[in-house]
Short mmCIF file of C-alpha atoms in Angstrom, two decimals:
data_model
loop_
_atom_site.label_atom_id
_atom_site.label_comp_id
_atom_site.label_asym_id
_atom_site.label_seq_id
_atom_site.Cartn_x
_atom_site.Cartn_y
_atom_site.Cartn_z
CA MET A 1 72.15 -48.97 -55.25
CA LYS A 2 69.87 -45.89 -55.08
CA ASP A 3 66.19 -46.06 -55.55
CA LEU A 4 65.62 -43.55 -58.64
CA ILE A 5 67.53 -41.82 -61.49
CA LEU A 6 65.81 -39.11 -63.45
CA SER A 7 68.14 -38.73 -66.18
CA ASN A 8 68.60 -36.67 -69.31
CA ALA A 9 66.95 -33.60 -67.67
CA LYS A 10 67.23 -29.92 -67.37
CA ILE A 11 67.28 -29.14 -63.74
CA PHE A 12 66.21 -26.16 -62.18
CA THR A 13 68.54 -25.63 -59.07
CA GLU A 14 70.33 -22.93 -56.90
CA GLY A 15 68.53 -20.36 -59.30
CA ASP A 16 69.93 -21.68 -62.53
CA ILE A 17 69.22 -24.55 -65.01
CA LYS A 18 71.67 -27.41 -65.32
CA GLU A 19 71.68 -30.43 -67.41
CA GLY A 20 72.01 -33.70 -66.10
CA GLY A 21 70.17 -36.06 -63.62
CA ILE A 22 68.79 -36.45 -60.16
CA ALA A 23 69.63 -39.62 -57.93
CA ILE A 24 66.62 -39.92 -55.22
CA ASP A 25 67.05 -42.43 -52.36
CA GLU A 26 64.69 -43.05 -49.45
CA GLY A 27 62.47 -40.26 -50.41
CA LYS A 28 65.38 -37.43 -50.55
CA ILE A 29 67.49 -36.04 -53.16
CA PHE A 30 70.87 -37.85 -53.12
CA LYS A 31 72.74 -36.05 -55.84
CA ILE A 32 72.30 -33.77 -58.70
CA ALA A 33 75.11 -34.15 -61.45
CA LYS A 34 75.89 -35.27 -64.83
CA GLU A 35 74.75 -38.68 -65.57
CA PRO A 36 78.37 -40.26 -65.57
CA ASN A 37 78.52 -38.98 -61.72
CA LEU A 38 75.44 -40.39 -60.54
CA PRO A 39 75.54 -43.56 -58.58
CA PRO A 40 73.69 -46.75 -59.93
CA ALA A 41 69.90 -47.08 -59.01
CA SER A 42 67.26 -49.69 -59.34
CA LYS A 43 65.11 -47.61 -61.52
CA GLU A 44 65.61 -45.11 -64.02
CA ILE A 45 63.54 -42.57 -65.77
CA ASP A 46 64.57 -40.82 -69.09
CA CYS A 47 63.23 -37.25 -69.04
CA ASN A 48 63.76 -36.64 -72.71
CA GLY A 49 65.46 -33.26 -72.17
CA ASN A 50 62.37 -31.77 -70.33
CA LEU A 51 62.57 -29.39 -67.16
CA ILE A 52 62.55 -30.70 -63.64
CA LEU A 53 61.02 -28.14 -61.08
CA PRO A 54 60.46 -28.23 -57.48
CA GLY A 55 56.82 -29.62 -56.79
CA ILE A 56 54.64 -26.79 -56.53
CA ILE A 57 53.36 -25.92 -53.02
CA ASP A 58 49.71 -24.46 -53.25
CA VAL A 59 49.07 -22.69 -49.94
CA HIS A 60 45.41 -21.91 -50.75
CA VAL A 61 43.13 -25.11 -51.34
CA HIS A 62 39.54 -25.93 -50.76
CA LEU A 63 39.38 -29.71 -50.66
CA ARG A 64 35.79 -29.71 -49.32
CA ASP A 65 35.08 -33.36 -48.23
CA LEU A 66 33.16 -33.95 -45.17
CA ASP A 67 29.61 -32.79 -45.95
CA LEU A 68 30.70 -31.22 -48.95
CA SER A 69 32.09 -34.16 -50.62
CA TYR A 70 29.86 -33.66 -53.55
CA LYS A 71 31.84 -30.58 -54.52
CA GLU A 72 35.13 -32.44 -54.02
CA ASP A 73 36.54 -34.81 -51.57
CA PHE A 74 40.29 -35.46 -50.30
CA LEU A 75 41.00 -38.08 -52.82
CA THR A 76 39.66 -36.24 -56.06
CA GLY A 77 41.29 -33.02 -54.84
CA THR A 78 44.68 -34.43 -54.16
CA ARG A 79 44.44 -36.42 -57.57
CA ALA A 80 43.71 -33.25 -59.34
CA ALA A 81 46.73 -31.40 -57.31
CA LEU A 82 49.08 -34.48 -58.62
CA ALA A 83 47.83 -34.04 -61.97
CA GLY A 84 48.78 -30.15 -62.05
CA GLY A 85 52.40 -30.88 -60.78
CA ILE A 86 51.60 -29.84 -57.11
CA THR A 87 52.93 -31.88 -54.49
CA THR A 88 51.97 -30.11 -51.33
CA VAL A 89 48.20 -28.23 -50.56
CA LEU A 90 47.24 -26.40 -47.65
CA ASP A 91 43.59 -26.96 -46.95
CA MET A 92 41.17 -24.43 -45.72
CA PRO A 93 38.83 -24.54 -42.85
CA ASN A 94 35.51 -23.38 -43.99
CA THR A 95 34.02 -26.64 -44.61
CA LYS A 96 31.01 -28.30 -43.28
CA PRO A 97 31.18 -28.77 -40.46
CA ARG A 98 33.85 -25.90 -40.23
CA THR A 99 37.11 -26.78 -38.91
CA ASP A 100 37.29 -24.62 -35.59
CA THR A 101 37.60 -27.05 -32.64
CA PRO A 102 40.33 -29.52 -31.41
CA GLU A 103 37.75 -32.23 -32.14
CA LYS A 104 36.85 -31.17 -35.69
CA PHE A 105 40.39 -30.58 -36.47
CA LYS A 106 41.27 -34.31 -35.57
CA LEU A 107 37.87 -35.47 -37.42
CA LYS A 108 39.43 -33.96 -40.69
CA LEU A 109 42.80 -35.23 -40.05
CA LYS A 110 41.27 -38.92 -39.55
CA LYS A 111 39.18 -38.69 -42.75
CA ALA A 112 41.93 -37.20 -45.08
CA ALA A 113 44.58 -39.82 -43.94
CA ASN A 114 42.73 -42.55 -45.83
CA LYS A 115 42.19 -40.72 -48.85
CA ILE A 116 44.75 -38.20 -49.73
CA VAL A 117 47.43 -39.04 -52.52
CA CYS A 118 49.82 -35.87 -52.00
CA ASN A 119 51.17 -33.85 -49.10
CA ALA A 120 48.29 -32.14 -47.33
CA GLY A 121 48.18 -29.62 -44.34
CA PHE A 122 45.36 -28.17 -42.67
CA TYR A 123 44.24 -24.69 -41.50
CA SER A 124 41.95 -24.02 -38.65
CA ALA A 125 39.19 -21.24 -38.34
CA ILE A 126 39.30 -19.02 -35.27
CA PRO A 127 37.49 -21.20 -32.44
CA GLU A 128 34.64 -19.87 -30.27
CA ASN A 129 37.08 -20.36 -27.48
CA PHE A 130 40.45 -18.73 -28.15
CA GLN A 131 42.17 -21.01 -25.50
CA ASP A 132 41.55 -23.97 -28.07
CA ILE A 133 44.02 -22.12 -30.66
CA LEU A 134 46.93 -23.57 -28.50
CA LYS A 135 45.48 -27.11 -28.77
CA ILE A 136 44.70 -27.09 -32.22
CA THR A 137 48.20 -25.55 -32.86
CA LYS A 138 49.59 -28.69 -31.14
CA LEU A 139 47.65 -30.95 -33.43
CA GLY A 140 49.53 -29.64 -36.38
CA ALA A 141 47.64 -26.77 -37.66
CA MET A 142 49.28 -25.00 -40.60
CA GLY A 143 48.01 -21.72 -39.55
CA PHE A 144 44.63 -19.90 -38.65
CA LYS A 145 42.16 -18.29 -41.16
CA ILE A 146 40.45 -15.04 -40.47
CA TYR A 147 37.24 -14.42 -42.58
CA PRO A 148 36.21 -10.85 -41.96
CA ASP A 149 33.37 -11.42 -44.54
CA HIS A 150 31.96 -14.32 -42.78
CA PRO A 151 32.69 -14.35 -39.07
CA TYR A 152 31.70 -17.93 -38.60
CA SER A 153 31.57 -17.55 -34.93
CA ASN A 154 31.26 -15.04 -32.24
CA PHE A 155 34.44 -13.51 -33.07
CA ASP A 156 34.14 -9.97 -34.68
CA PHE A 157 37.10 -8.66 -36.58
CA ALA A 158 35.87 -5.09 -36.04
CA ASN A 159 35.95 -5.62 -32.19
CA ASP A 160 39.43 -4.29 -31.30
CA GLU A 161 39.12 -5.61 -27.79
CA GLN A 162 38.40 -9.03 -29.19
CA LEU A 163 41.18 -8.67 -31.71
CA ASP A 164 43.73 -7.75 -28.86
CA SER A 165 42.84 -10.96 -27.08
CA LEU A 166 42.95 -13.20 -30.20
CA PHE A 167 46.47 -12.02 -31.31
CA LYS A 168 48.02 -12.35 -27.99
CA ILE A 169 47.14 -16.10 -28.21
CA LEU A 170 47.77 -16.39 -31.94
CA LYS A 171 51.38 -14.72 -31.36
CA LYS A 172 52.29 -17.38 -29.08
CA THR A 173 51.74 -20.22 -31.76
CA LYS A 174 54.27 -18.31 -34.36
CA LEU A 175 51.90 -19.62 -37.06
CA PRO A 176 50.90 -17.59 -40.17
CA ILE A 177 47.47 -15.99 -39.83
CA VAL A 178 45.73 -15.94 -43.08
CA VAL A 179 43.30 -13.18 -43.90
CA HIS A 180 40.64 -12.90 -46.49
CA ALA A 181 40.62 -9.09 -46.96
CA GLU A 182 37.07 -8.31 -47.43
CA LYS A 183 34.59 -6.64 -45.06
CA LYS A 184 31.69 -8.23 -43.78
CA ASP A 185 28.45 -6.34 -45.10
CA THR A 186 28.71 -7.57 -48.80
CA LYS A 187 25.33 -9.28 -48.84
CA GLU A 188 23.71 -6.30 -47.51
CA LEU A 189 25.09 -4.04 -50.19
CA ILE A 190 24.29 -6.27 -53.05
CA LYS A 191 20.45 -6.17 -51.93
CA LYS A 192 20.78 -2.29 -51.62
CA TYR A 193 22.09 -2.14 -55.14
CA LYS A 194 19.55 -4.74 -56.59
CA GLU A 195 17.17 -2.37 -54.99
CA GLU A 196 18.78 0.56 -56.98
CA LYS A 197 18.09 -1.44 -60.24
CA TYR A 198 21.74 -2.34 -60.84
CA THR A 199 22.02 -5.79 -62.74
CA ASP A 200 23.25 -8.80 -60.62
CA ILE A 201 27.00 -8.53 -62.09
CA GLU A 202 26.92 -5.03 -61.49
CA ALA A 203 25.55 -5.22 -57.80
CA PHE A 204 28.00 -8.01 -56.96
CA LEU A 205 31.02 -5.88 -58.58
CA LYS A 206 29.95 -3.01 -56.33
CA ALA A 207 29.55 -4.74 -53.28
CA HIS A 208 33.14 -6.35 -53.54
CA ASP A 209 34.73 -3.28 -54.65
CA PHE A 210 38.29 -2.20 -54.14
CA TYR A 211 37.33 -0.65 -50.61
CA SER A 212 36.12 -3.67 -49.36
CA GLU A 213 39.55 -5.20 -49.68
CA THR A 214 41.70 -2.20 -49.05
CA SER A 215 39.97 -1.25 -46.01
CA THR A 216 40.54 -4.64 -44.70
CA VAL A 217 44.25 -4.37 -45.91
CA ASP A 218 44.93 -0.96 -44.10
CA ARG A 219 43.45 -2.55 -40.78
CA CYS A 220 45.58 -5.61 -40.88
CA ILE A 221 48.64 -3.52 -41.74
CA ASN A 222 47.97 -1.39 -38.54
CA LEU A 223 47.22 -4.70 -36.61
CA ILE A 224 50.93 -6.04 -37.60
CA LYS A 225 52.47 -2.85 -36.59
CA GLN A 226 50.88 -2.89 -33.24
CA ASN A 227 51.10 -6.59 -32.30
CA GLY A 228 54.03 -8.01 -34.43
CA ILE A 229 51.83 -11.01 -35.74
CA LYS A 230 52.90 -13.15 -38.77
CA LEU A 231 50.14 -12.22 -41.14
CA HIS A 232 49.43 -13.53 -44.45
CA PHE A 233 47.04 -11.89 -47.03
CA ALA A 234 45.10 -14.46 -49.21
CA HIS A 235 44.12 -13.63 -53.04
CA ILE A 236 45.18 -9.86 -53.13
CA SER A 237 43.23 -8.43 -56.18
CA THR A 238 43.25 -4.69 -56.42
CA SER A 239 45.85 -1.97 -57.84
CA GLU A 240 44.97 -0.06 -54.69
CA SER A 241 45.86 -3.07 -52.19
CA VAL A 242 48.98 -3.47 -54.20
CA ARG A 243 49.95 0.25 -53.67
CA ARG A 244 49.44 0.25 -49.87
CA ILE A 245 51.30 -3.17 -49.56
CA ILE A 246 54.43 -1.74 -51.19
CA GLU A 247 54.22 1.36 -49.17
CA ALA A 248 53.92 -0.65 -45.85
CA LYS A 249 56.77 -3.52 -47.21
CA SER A 250 58.93 -0.56 -48.20
CA SER A 251 58.71 0.86 -44.66
CA GLY A 252 59.92 -2.34 -42.87
CA ILE A 253 56.63 -3.94 -42.24
CA ASN A 254 56.97 -7.68 -42.38
CA PHE A 255 54.01 -9.91 -43.90
CA SER A 256 53.34 -12.19 -46.79
CA LEU A 257 50.79 -12.12 -49.58
CA GLU A 258 49.47 -14.13 -52.45
CA ILE A 259 47.75 -13.73 -55.69
CA THR A 260 46.03 -16.12 -58.05
CA PRO A 261 46.54 -17.05 -61.62
CA HIS A 262 43.00 -16.19 -62.38
CA HIS A 263 43.46 -12.56 -61.12
CA LEU A 264 46.61 -12.20 -63.02
CA ILE A 265 45.00 -13.59 -66.32
CA LEU A 266 41.43 -12.48 -66.44
CA ASP A 267 39.49 -9.32 -65.95
CA SER A 268 36.00 -8.54 -65.01
CA ASP A 269 35.06 -8.64 -68.97
CA SER A 270 34.93 -12.25 -68.44
CA LEU A 271 31.88 -11.96 -66.10
CA GLN A 272 30.07 -10.86 -69.20
CA THR A 273 30.77 -13.92 -71.35
CA GLN A 274 31.59 -16.67 -68.56
CA LYS A 275 28.90 -15.50 -66.32
CA THR A 276 28.91 -17.62 -62.95
CA PHE A 277 31.87 -19.72 -64.28
CA SER A 278 34.12 -16.61 -63.59
CA LYS A 279 32.37 -15.69 -60.20
CA MET A 280 34.73 -15.83 -57.32
CA VAL A 281 35.64 -13.49 -54.16
CA PRO A 282 37.53 -11.24 -54.61
CA PRO A 283 35.95 -11.13 -58.02
CA LEU A 284 37.71 -10.18 -61.27
CA ARG A 285 38.97 -6.71 -61.50
CA LYS A 286 39.91 -4.03 -64.18
CA LYS A 287 42.65 -4.60 -66.58
CA GLY A 288 44.61 -2.01 -64.52
CA ASP A 289 44.23 -3.94 -61.41
CA ARG A 290 45.60 -6.96 -63.24
CA ASP A 291 48.44 -5.08 -64.51
CA ALA A 292 49.37 -3.82 -61.01
CA LEU A 293 49.43 -7.53 -59.89
CA TRP A 294 52.09 -8.29 -62.63
CA ASP A 295 53.92 -5.19 -61.38
CA GLY A 296 53.76 -6.55 -57.79
CA ILE A 297 55.48 -9.77 -58.92
CA ASN A 298 58.06 -8.22 -61.05
CA SER A 299 59.20 -5.80 -58.28
CA GLY A 300 59.65 -8.20 -55.74
CA PHE A 301 56.52 -7.41 -53.33
CA VAL A 302 54.48 -10.44 -54.21
CA ASP A 303 55.48 -13.56 -52.10
CA ILE A 304 53.24 -16.47 -53.50
CA ILE A 305 50.96 -17.50 -56.35
CA ALA A 306 48.16 -19.78 -54.87
CA THR A 307 45.08 -21.26 -56.67
CA ASP A 308 42.33 -20.77 -54.33
CA HIS A 309 40.97 -23.94 -55.82
CA ALA A 310 37.39 -23.76 -54.76
CA PRO A 311 35.27 -26.45 -56.60
CA HIS A 312 31.46 -26.51 -56.92
CA SER A 313 29.28 -28.86 -58.64
CA LEU A 314 28.17 -27.96 -62.11
CA THR A 315 24.54 -27.90 -61.14
CA GLU A 316 25.45 -24.97 -58.49
CA LYS A 317 27.57 -23.00 -60.91
CA LYS A 318 24.50 -22.97 -63.29
CA SER A 319 22.25 -21.10 -60.96
CA ASN A 320 21.26 -17.68 -61.54
CA PHE A 321 24.19 -15.35 -60.86
CA LEU A 322 23.93 -14.02 -57.35
CA GLU A 323 22.68 -17.54 -56.22
CA ALA A 324 25.76 -19.70 -57.64
CA PRO A 325 28.53 -19.97 -55.42
CA SER A 326 31.81 -18.14 -55.84
CA GLY A 327 34.92 -20.17 -56.61
CA ILE A 328 36.46 -21.98 -59.49
CA PRO A 329 38.99 -25.00 -59.69
CA GLY A 330 42.53 -24.18 -60.14
CA LEU A 331 44.75 -27.06 -59.17
CA GLU A 332 44.91 -28.49 -62.84
CA THR A 333 45.44 -25.06 -64.64
CA LEU A 334 47.90 -23.34 -62.53
CA LEU A 335 51.14 -24.92 -64.17
CA PRO A 336 49.93 -24.82 -67.79
CA LEU A 337 48.83 -21.08 -67.28
CA MET A 338 52.01 -19.73 -65.55
CA LEU A 339 54.33 -22.01 -67.97
CA THR A 340 52.55 -20.10 -70.77
CA HIS A 341 53.38 -16.99 -69.34
CA ILE A 342 57.11 -17.94 -68.87
CA ASN A 343 57.05 -18.86 -72.46
CA LYS A 344 55.68 -15.37 -73.24
CA GLU A 345 58.39 -13.96 -70.87
CA ARG A 346 55.89 -12.14 -68.65
CA ILE A 347 57.47 -13.91 -65.63
CA THR A 348 60.88 -15.72 -65.30
CA LEU A 349 61.28 -19.26 -64.60
CA ALA A 350 63.14 -18.09 -61.41
CA LYS A 351 60.48 -15.82 -60.06
CA PHE A 352 57.87 -18.46 -60.73
CA VAL A 353 59.81 -21.06 -58.69
CA GLU A 354 60.25 -18.78 -56.01
CA LEU A 355 56.62 -17.79 -55.91
CA SER A 356 55.22 -21.21 -56.28
CA SER A 357 57.89 -23.42 -54.20
CA ARG A 358 60.43 -21.71 -52.51
CA ASN A 359 58.64 -19.04 -50.56
CA PRO A 360 55.55 -21.01 -49.53
CA ALA A 361 57.92 -23.52 -48.12
CA LYS A 362 59.76 -20.74 -46.32
CA ILE A 363 56.62 -18.86 -45.20
CA PHE A 364 54.65 -21.92 -43.87
CA ASN A 365 57.72 -23.65 -42.26
CA LEU A 366 57.97 -26.66 -44.56
CA GLN A 367 61.37 -27.72 -44.01
CA GLY A 368 62.98 -29.64 -47.10
CA LYS A 369 60.60 -28.50 -49.51
CA GLY A 370 60.37 -26.18 -52.30
CA LYS A 371 63.81 -26.61 -53.67
CA LEU A 372 66.01 -28.98 -55.59
CA SER A 373 69.20 -29.66 -53.66
CA ASN A 374 70.93 -32.55 -51.92
CA LYS A 375 69.15 -33.83 -48.96
CA SER A 376 65.92 -32.00 -49.96
CA ASP A 377 62.53 -33.80 -50.19
CA ALA A 378 62.21 -35.56 -53.57
CA ASP A 379 59.10 -33.59 -54.51
CA LEU A 380 59.26 -32.55 -58.06
CA VAL A 381 57.29 -32.16 -61.44
CA VAL A 382 58.82 -32.69 -64.93
CA VAL A 383 57.29 -30.29 -67.32
CA ASP A 384 57.32 -30.07 -71.13
CA LEU A 385 57.69 -26.33 -71.68
CA LYS A 386 56.98 -26.92 -75.75
CA GLU A 387 53.91 -28.94 -75.87
CA LYS A 388 50.71 -26.88 -76.69
CA PHE A 389 47.14 -27.92 -75.79
CA LYS A 390 43.77 -26.39 -75.09
CA ILE A 391 42.33 -26.40 -71.35
CA ASN A 392 39.30 -28.85 -71.20
CA SER A 393 37.74 -29.02 -67.87
CA GLU A 394 35.71 -32.28 -68.88
CA ASN A 395 39.09 -33.86 -68.33
CA PHE A 396 39.78 -32.75 -64.75
CA PHE A 397 40.30 -35.14 -62.04
CA SER A 398 38.53 -32.44 -59.80
CA LYS A 399 34.73 -32.98 -59.62
CA ALA A 400 34.63 -29.47 -60.91
CA HIS A 401 33.99 -29.97 -64.53
CA HIS A 402 33.99 -26.27 -65.18
CA SER A 403 36.61 -23.49 -65.62
CA PRO A 404 36.76 -19.75 -67.06
CA PHE A 405 39.74 -21.02 -68.77
CA ASP A 406 37.84 -23.69 -70.79
CA GLY A 407 39.19 -23.22 -74.36
CA PHE A 408 42.33 -21.49 -73.53
CA GLU A 409 45.35 -22.58 -75.68
CA VAL A 410 48.42 -22.81 -73.48
CA GLN A 411 52.12 -24.12 -73.78
CA GLY A 412 53.75 -25.89 -71.10
CA ILE A 413 52.14 -29.28 -69.41
CA PRO A 414 53.22 -31.15 -66.11
CA ILE A 415 54.17 -34.61 -67.64
CA MET A 416 55.45 -36.26 -64.39
CA THR A 417 55.06 -35.80 -60.74
CA ILE A 418 57.09 -37.38 -58.07
CA LEU A 419 56.32 -37.34 -54.69
CA ASN A 420 58.71 -38.36 -51.75
CA GLY A 421 60.67 -40.08 -54.43
CA GLU A 422 57.83 -42.02 -56.15
CA LEU A 423 56.44 -41.54 -59.55
CA VAL A 424 52.67 -40.59 -58.86
CA MET A 425 51.75 -39.17 -62.04
CA ASP A 426 52.94 -40.25 -65.42
CA HIS A 427 51.57 -38.33 -68.37
CA GLY A 428 48.13 -37.68 -67.17
CA GLU A 429 47.79 -41.15 -65.49
CA ILE A 430 47.63 -40.98 -61.46
CA LEU A 431 49.49 -43.94 -60.17
CA ALA A 432 49.21 -43.06 -56.44
CA LYS A 433 46.74 -45.02 -54.43
CA ALA A 434 44.24 -43.65 -51.99
CA GLY A 435 45.85 -42.87 -48.35
CA THR A 436 49.38 -42.80 -49.62
CA GLY A 437 49.77 -39.10 -49.26
CA SER A 438 51.22 -37.47 -46.06
CA ILE A 439 49.78 -35.16 -43.56
CA ILE A 440 52.23 -32.44 -42.88
CA LYS A 441 52.62 -30.11 -40.09
CA PRO A 442 54.61 -26.98 -39.66
CA GLN A 443 58.41 -27.49 -38.63
CA ASN A 444 59.01 -24.40 -36.38
#
């Protein structure tokens, strides 16, 4: 007797859709087959002909908590993930306090263990003492995040000698190095442009222009060639970056990159209407940049779609434009937005699964995840591709009750989320209890 049968479903497996059901036992997929060929189970869920996908793996999430728990905490953030069909999140280290020592890394794991309701892994920032990198690696870090625009320590991304020392150690870990591709003088540039009488939005966009991103992309590509490091670009946003990335990958240089739904769907015109609710870094770009990102997906040069879920309180986002923090929530909008574009045939279902599940599992060493096959982890999401609704941030499980997508009509919604073989979200109701999620570590 197996634990669970999901019946009467369309199942995306091995690159194709098959009709039938899935037998699950002890947190693993036991068998995918037509219902008469499935073993008996103690529980059965009728999927009513809806589509089953691998659970989404979001490699770029800010769960906040600790001293920033008023913005989001490990419970609300992971509940938002389950609501959005996301079964695994990787949390960024720019918390308060920063995650940049073995002691702070252990503190975050301890705090998270009692709250999370999905799979959660954790990055580290670059520590003051580079020798701590190996200690943090042994504690289970998913990778190390570099912020050239906010160094956060004595580490200077522009210092070649420091970088050489850093990469020699990072290479030993075999973990991804995630880079926020922006130069570090944006605050000074905003001040300069304001003195030149540019508006707040104009000054912000000029300070975070395409060169801020592409100059960092160029530097990183050269570093990959010199050091052979495993590098991953976060939230690439400009057509010029895409062009240089395509050139580098075409020449055989190996690295990965992600893009976000908001950079795919919105453009800088949104800043004029949504103001601070569309403020993020990198900022929304021009329509041509947005089209280049789609071209990068469809030509096979983009590896991952990630949310960059970056929640802030409504009070903070209602501040004046330059004072308001950058970032928007994304965990509960990723699937509806992307399913809508699957319905519009802007992206294929196979490509979406590759970018949102299979590639994240492969690049970040998450064995058993990102696919629906025998013996893989039973992390999956059931979606209704036909249901239409309007996004309303007031209904978010996240503490961030705002979104530039408020009022967007979408077609496609996650209706059930299965985590480790257990039904944890059922038609908008979160069934998982605090602390029932799992802290995950890379499996090199």
